[in-house]
Tab-separated table of C-alpha atoms in Angstrom:
chain	number	residue	atom	x	y	z
R	821	MET	CA	10.284	1.800	10.844
R	822	LEU	CA	9.790	-1.967	11.080
R	823	ALA	CA	8.657	-2.074	7.463
R	824	SER	CA	11.761	-0.243	6.279
R	825	LEU	CA	13.996	-2.537	8.345
R	826	ALA	CA	12.263	-5.563	6.882
R	827	ALA	CA	12.676	-4.187	3.358
R	828	ALA	CA	16.352	-3.518	3.996
R	829	ALA	CA	16.823	-7.020	5.378
R	830	LEU	CA	15.090	-8.509	2.337
R	831	ALA	CA	17.251	-6.469	-0.027
R	832	ALA	CA	20.389	-7.552	1.801
R	833	SER	CA	19.273	-11.177	1.680
R	834	LEU	CA	18.629	-11.007	-2.061
R	835	ALA	CA	21.980	-9.309	-2.643
R	836	ALA	CA	23.754	-11.989	-0.636
R	837	LYS	CA	22.266	-14.650	-2.900
R	838	GLU	CA	23.562	-12.990	-6.080
R	839	PRO	CA	26.396	-15.069	-7.526
R	840	ALA	CA	29.845	-13.527	-7.708
R	841	PHE	CA	29.847	-14.372	-11.415
R	842	VAL	CA	28.168	-16.677	-13.920
R	843	ALA	CA	30.272	-19.290	-15.709
R	844	VAL	CA	29.219	-21.670	-18.460
R	845	ILE	CA	31.420	-24.766	-18.626
R	846	ASP	CA	31.185	-26.784	-21.819
R	847	PRO	CA	32.259	-30.441	-21.713
R	848	GLY	CA	33.365	-31.133	-25.283
R	849	HIS	CA	31.524	-33.613	-27.498
R	850	GLY	CA	28.892	-35.965	-26.006
R	851	GLY	CA	26.325	-38.445	-27.251
R	852	GLU	CA	27.186	-39.642	-30.744
R	853	GLN	CA	30.175	-37.313	-30.800
R	854	GLU	CA	32.810	-39.267	-28.885
R	855	GLY	CA	35.796	-37.043	-29.601
R	856	ALA	CA	39.332	-38.419	-29.425
R	857	LEU	CA	40.218	-41.825	-27.995
R	858	SER	CA	43.047	-42.919	-25.718
R	859	PRO	CA	45.178	-45.971	-26.647
R	860	ALA	CA	43.115	-47.918	-24.099
R	861	GLY	CA	39.825	-46.752	-25.607
R	862	GLU	CA	38.792	-44.022	-23.147
R	863	LYS	CA	36.592	-41.434	-24.834
R	864	GLU	CA	37.277	-37.724	-24.788
R	865	LYS	CA	33.599	-36.986	-24.164
R	866	ASP	CA	33.629	-38.922	-20.867
R	867	VAL	CA	36.842	-37.384	-19.542
R	868	ALA	CA	35.718	-33.896	-20.555
R	869	LEU	CA	32.437	-34.281	-18.659
R	870	ASP	CA	34.188	-35.509	-15.528
R	871	LEU	CA	36.617	-32.582	-15.660
R	872	ALA	CA	33.788	-30.094	-16.243
R	873	LEU	CA	31.951	-31.375	-13.170
R	874	ARG	CA	35.115	-31.005	-11.085
R	875	ILE	CA	35.689	-27.476	-12.397
R	876	SER	CA	32.058	-26.610	-11.658
R	877	SER	CA	32.405	-27.758	-8.047
R	878	ARG	CA	35.435	-25.539	-7.515
R	879	LEU	CA	33.890	-22.475	-9.143
R	880	LYS	CA	30.817	-22.808	-6.962
R	881	LYS	CA	33.105	-22.562	-3.944
R	882	LEU	CA	34.226	-19.200	-5.342
R	883	GLY	CA	30.590	-18.051	-5.277
R	884	ALA	CA	29.850	-18.619	-8.949
R	885	LYS	CA	26.681	-19.739	-10.585
R	886	VAL	CA	27.826	-22.504	-12.919
R	887	VAL	CA	25.853	-23.943	-15.817
R	888	LEU	CA	27.095	-26.922	-17.843
R	889	THR	CA	26.130	-27.241	-21.491
R	890	ARG	CA	25.560	-30.927	-20.792
R	891	THR	CA	25.445	-32.959	-17.596
R	892	GLY	CA	25.217	-36.376	-19.239
R	893	ASP	CA	26.192	-38.272	-22.349
R	894	VAL	CA	24.012	-36.358	-24.787
R	895	THR	CA	24.566	-34.665	-28.123
R	896	VAL	CA	24.551	-30.854	-27.963
R	897	PRO	CA	24.820	-28.871	-31.213
R	898	LEU	CA	27.940	-26.698	-31.259
R	899	ALA	CA	25.853	-23.614	-32.045
R	900	ASN	CA	23.817	-24.104	-28.866
R	901	ARG	CA	26.793	-24.091	-26.504
R	902	ALA	CA	27.993	-20.491	-26.725
R	903	ALA	CA	24.388	-19.439	-27.414
R	904	LEU	CA	23.466	-20.741	-23.962
R	905	ALA	CA	26.203	-18.624	-22.389
R	906	THR	CA	25.041	-15.563	-24.293
R	907	ALA	CA	21.407	-16.146	-23.314
R	908	LEU	CA	22.416	-16.414	-19.654
R	909	LYS	CA	24.574	-13.277	-19.955
R	910	ALA	CA	27.393	-15.326	-18.513
R	911	ASP	CA	30.638	-13.676	-17.449
R	912	LEU	CA	32.775	-16.349	-19.099
R	913	PHE	CA	32.624	-19.497	-21.212
R	914	VAL	CA	35.123	-22.365	-20.964
R	915	SER	CA	35.017	-25.357	-23.319
R	916	VAL	CA	36.931	-28.415	-22.037
R	917	HIS	CA	38.604	-30.831	-24.466
R	918	LEU	CA	41.383	-33.402	-24.821
R	919	ASN	CA	43.868	-33.181	-27.654
R	920	SER	CA	45.029	-35.890	-30.048
R	921	MET	CA	47.433	-36.610	-32.865
R	922	ALA	CA	46.692	-38.474	-36.083
R	923	THR	CA	49.766	-40.636	-36.604
R	924	ALA	CA	51.317	-43.288	-34.367
R	925	GLU	CA	54.648	-41.464	-34.227
R	926	LEU	CA	53.073	-38.154	-33.217
R	927	ARG	CA	50.773	-39.850	-30.710
R	928	ARG	CA	53.799	-41.432	-29.081
R	929	LYS	CA	55.829	-38.250	-28.671
R	930	THR	CA	53.268	-35.426	-28.304
R	931	SER	CA	51.828	-34.398	-24.944
R	932	GLY	CA	51.034	-31.171	-23.126
R	933	ILE	CA	48.634	-28.242	-22.834
R	934	GLU	CA	47.234	-26.035	-25.587
R	935	THR	CA	44.728	-23.212	-25.033
R	936	PHE	CA	42.710	-21.317	-27.627
R	937	PHE	CA	40.521	-18.302	-28.066
R	938	LEU	CA	38.501	-17.337	-31.126
R	939	SER	CA	39.920	-15.805	-34.278
R	940	ALA	CA	38.968	-15.910	-37.934
R	941	ASP	CA	42.533	-16.962	-38.727
R	942	ALA	CA	44.483	-19.727	-37.019
R	943	THR	CA	47.809	-18.915	-35.365
R	944	ASP	CA	49.540	-21.740	-37.226
R	945	SER	CA	48.866	-24.979	-39.077
R	946	ARG	CA	48.651	-26.927	-35.821
R	947	ALA	CA	45.965	-24.561	-34.456
R	948	SER	CA	44.083	-24.893	-37.738
R	949	ALA	CA	44.187	-28.688	-37.489
R	950	VAL	CA	42.867	-28.666	-33.915
R	951	ALA	CA	40.008	-26.342	-34.891
R	952	ALA	CA	39.127	-28.545	-37.871
R	953	ARG	CA	38.966	-31.621	-35.648
R	954	GLU	CA	36.789	-29.957	-33.013
R	955	ASN	CA	34.579	-28.295	-35.628
R	956	ALA	CA	33.866	-31.680	-37.186
R	957	ASP	CA	31.224	-32.220	-34.489
R	958	ARG	CA	29.039	-29.606	-36.117
R	959	LEU	CA	25.697	-31.134	-36.987
R	960	ALA	CA	24.216	-31.027	-40.449
R	961	GLY	CA	21.717	-28.220	-40.721
R	962	GLU	CA	23.197	-25.952	-38.061
R	963	PRO	CA	22.696	-22.357	-39.235
R	964	GLU	CA	25.500	-20.331	-40.786
R	965	ALA	CA	25.832	-16.597	-40.284
R	966	ASP	CA	24.057	-14.797	-43.121
R	967	PRO	CA	26.784	-13.235	-45.333
R	968	ASP	CA	24.162	-10.958	-46.935
R	969	ASP	CA	23.314	-9.250	-43.641
R	970	PRO	CA	25.997	-6.524	-43.347
R	971	VAL	CA	24.456	-4.925	-40.258
R	972	ALA	CA	24.565	-8.183	-38.312
R	973	GLY	CA	28.114	-8.735	-39.538
R	974	ILE	CA	29.265	-5.311	-38.346
R	975	LEU	CA	27.619	-5.732	-34.949
R	976	SER	CA	29.103	-9.194	-34.596
R	977	SER	CA	32.578	-7.903	-35.450
R	978	LEU	CA	32.300	-5.096	-32.918
R	979	GLU	CA	31.147	-7.442	-30.195
R	980	ASP	CA	33.861	-9.967	-31.011
R	981	ALA	CA	36.514	-7.236	-30.938
R	982	ALA	CA	35.282	-6.076	-27.535
R	983	SER	CA	35.667	-9.558	-26.050
R	984	LEU	CA	38.866	-10.539	-27.891
R	985	GLN	CA	41.263	-8.947	-25.411
R	986	GLN	CA	39.359	-10.382	-22.450
R	987	SER	CA	39.361	-13.845	-24.008
R	988	SER	CA	43.109	-13.600	-24.521
R	989	ARG	CA	43.635	-12.635	-20.885
R	990	LEU	CA	41.407	-15.474	-19.659
R	991	ALA	CA	43.262	-17.950	-21.881
R	992	TYR	CA	46.669	-16.933	-20.535
R	993	ALA	CA	45.462	-16.880	-16.915
R	994	ILE	CA	44.231	-20.479	-17.123
R	995	HIS	CA	46.941	-21.797	-19.442
R	996	GLU	CA	49.882	-20.639	-17.330
R	997	ARG	CA	48.461	-22.262	-14.218
R	998	LEU	CA	47.664	-25.527	-15.971
R	999	VAL	CA	51.191	-25.826	-17.337
R	1000	ALA	CA	52.775	-24.994	-13.982
R	1001	ALA	CA	50.551	-27.250	-11.872
R	1002	LEU	CA	50.762	-30.245	-14.196
R	1003	GLY	CA	54.405	-29.893	-15.182
R	1004	ALA	CA	53.152	-30.334	-18.736
R	1005	GLU	CA	54.740	-29.379	-22.021
R	1006	ASP	CA	53.650	-25.878	-22.997
R	1007	HIS	CA	52.167	-25.704	-26.502
R	1008	GLY	CA	51.094	-22.127	-25.928
R	1009	VAL	CA	48.014	-19.951	-26.189
R	1010	LYS	CA	46.746	-19.716	-29.755
R	1011	GLN	CA	43.894	-18.369	-31.841
R	1012	ALA	CA	41.747	-20.411	-34.209
R	1013	PRO	CA	38.241	-20.395	-35.742
R	1014	PHE	CA	36.466	-22.712	-33.308
R	1015	TYR	CA	32.778	-22.931	-34.117
R	1016	VAL	CA	31.916	-23.685	-30.489
R	1017	LEU	CA	33.298	-20.260	-29.466
R	1018	ALA	CA	31.580	-18.345	-32.254
R	1019	GLY	CA	28.712	-16.253	-30.966
R	1020	ALA	CA	30.017	-15.985	-27.403
R	1021	ARG	CA	29.625	-12.405	-26.206
R	1022	MET	CA	31.912	-12.769	-23.208
R	1023	PRO	CA	35.455	-13.974	-22.537
R	1024	ALA	CA	35.510	-17.461	-24.079
R	1025	VAL	CA	38.281	-20.051	-24.319
R	1026	LEU	CA	38.767	-23.648	-25.396
R	1027	LEU	CA	41.117	-25.770	-23.295
R	1028	GLU	CA	42.974	-28.798	-24.617
R	1029	VAL	CA	44.104	-30.056	-21.203
R	1030	GLY	CA	46.213	-32.966	-22.426
R	1031	PHE	CA	46.795	-35.346	-25.310
R	1032	ILE	CA	44.535	-38.312	-24.659
R	1033	SER	CA	46.166	-39.974	-27.672
R	1034	ASN	CA	49.515	-40.095	-25.849
R	1035	GLU	CA	49.787	-43.255	-23.748
R	1036	GLN	CA	51.690	-41.685	-20.844
R	1037	GLU	CA	49.427	-38.657	-20.671
R	1038	ALA	CA	46.316	-40.830	-20.964
R	1039	VAL	CA	47.484	-42.742	-17.880
R	1040	LYS	CA	47.786	-39.466	-15.969
R	1041	LEU	CA	44.376	-38.305	-17.155
R	1042	ARG	CA	42.885	-41.506	-15.789
R	1043	ARG	CA	43.909	-40.603	-12.237
R	1044	ARG	CA	41.511	-38.768	-9.950
R	1045	GLU	CA	44.345	-36.741	-8.386
R	1046	TYR	CA	45.496	-35.509	-11.800
R	1047	ARG	CA	41.976	-34.515	-12.807
R	1048	ASP	CA	41.652	-32.639	-9.521
R	1049	ARG	CA	44.838	-30.726	-10.314
R	1050	ILE	CA	43.406	-29.768	-13.694
R	1051	ALA	CA	40.170	-28.554	-12.123
R	1052	ASP	CA	42.036	-26.653	-9.391
R	1053	SER	CA	44.244	-24.942	-11.980
R	1054	VAL	CA	41.306	-23.856	-14.120
R	1055	ALA	CA	39.508	-22.424	-11.091
R	1056	VAL	CA	42.632	-20.611	-9.876
R	1057	GLY	CA	43.166	-19.185	-13.357
R	1058	ILE	CA	39.580	-17.927	-13.502
R	1059	ARG	CA	39.907	-16.382	-10.049
R	1060	ALA	CA	43.121	-14.620	-11.113
R	1061	PHE	CA	41.482	-13.384	-14.323
R	1062	ARG	CA	38.555	-11.958	-12.416
R	1063	GLY	CA	40.878	-10.270	-9.936
R	1064	GLU	CA	42.821	-8.633	-12.774
R	1065	THR	CA	39.564	-7.560	-14.426
R	1066	ARG	CA	38.316	-5.921	-11.241
R	1067	ARG	CA	41.596	-4.071	-10.715
R	1068	ALA	CA	41.635	-2.863	-14.319
R	1069	SER	CA	38.089	-1.483	-14.018
R	1070	ARG	CA	38.895	0.686	-10.996
């Protein structure tokens, strides 16, 4: 009797320690890959890491196990980021970035939030340009998918199709809350061929949480309170997504 009670207590204790979900948060860029710059010289890689740490703290309060693809200023190959999430069998993958514009006129007038999930084809020319900029961090020698392996291609397509709808739902859940909480211009939820999302076998999104190239938005992004609002919004969006997912599975 005592042995069975002890076994039951141990099982309950182990169950209580199981995380509610596993999230991989990916601070964009890092190391030699600085990302975009603000007019004052702040680097996207530094802001993205700070935001990722804030998001991680909030998700842990929701009972999540959170793993960051980097916790310092180091270079992480793009291929390794989603691969880490897949290896951990994570429930979701969120890559955190800051947006930018190329010309002085566009930098001056463009601000707001843009959210992406993976697709072979970009939603529009703007989505294609953002993907090209973020994909530029890809290191020389990173492996390509083998086009001569049709079986792997079919399996990959099936897996991507299975997670596409979930990625779309996660993107909208986070995006809507970011726009509302920040009072930011809404550039929408879009699809694009982001290399960092390729290979993720779970809901996966890339957040462009502001235009660091815009002087006014860069000032906001510098503030601790504004970064906290971003982190809160991402966590609330993830919580809402998970709630919808649970209800849909019943």
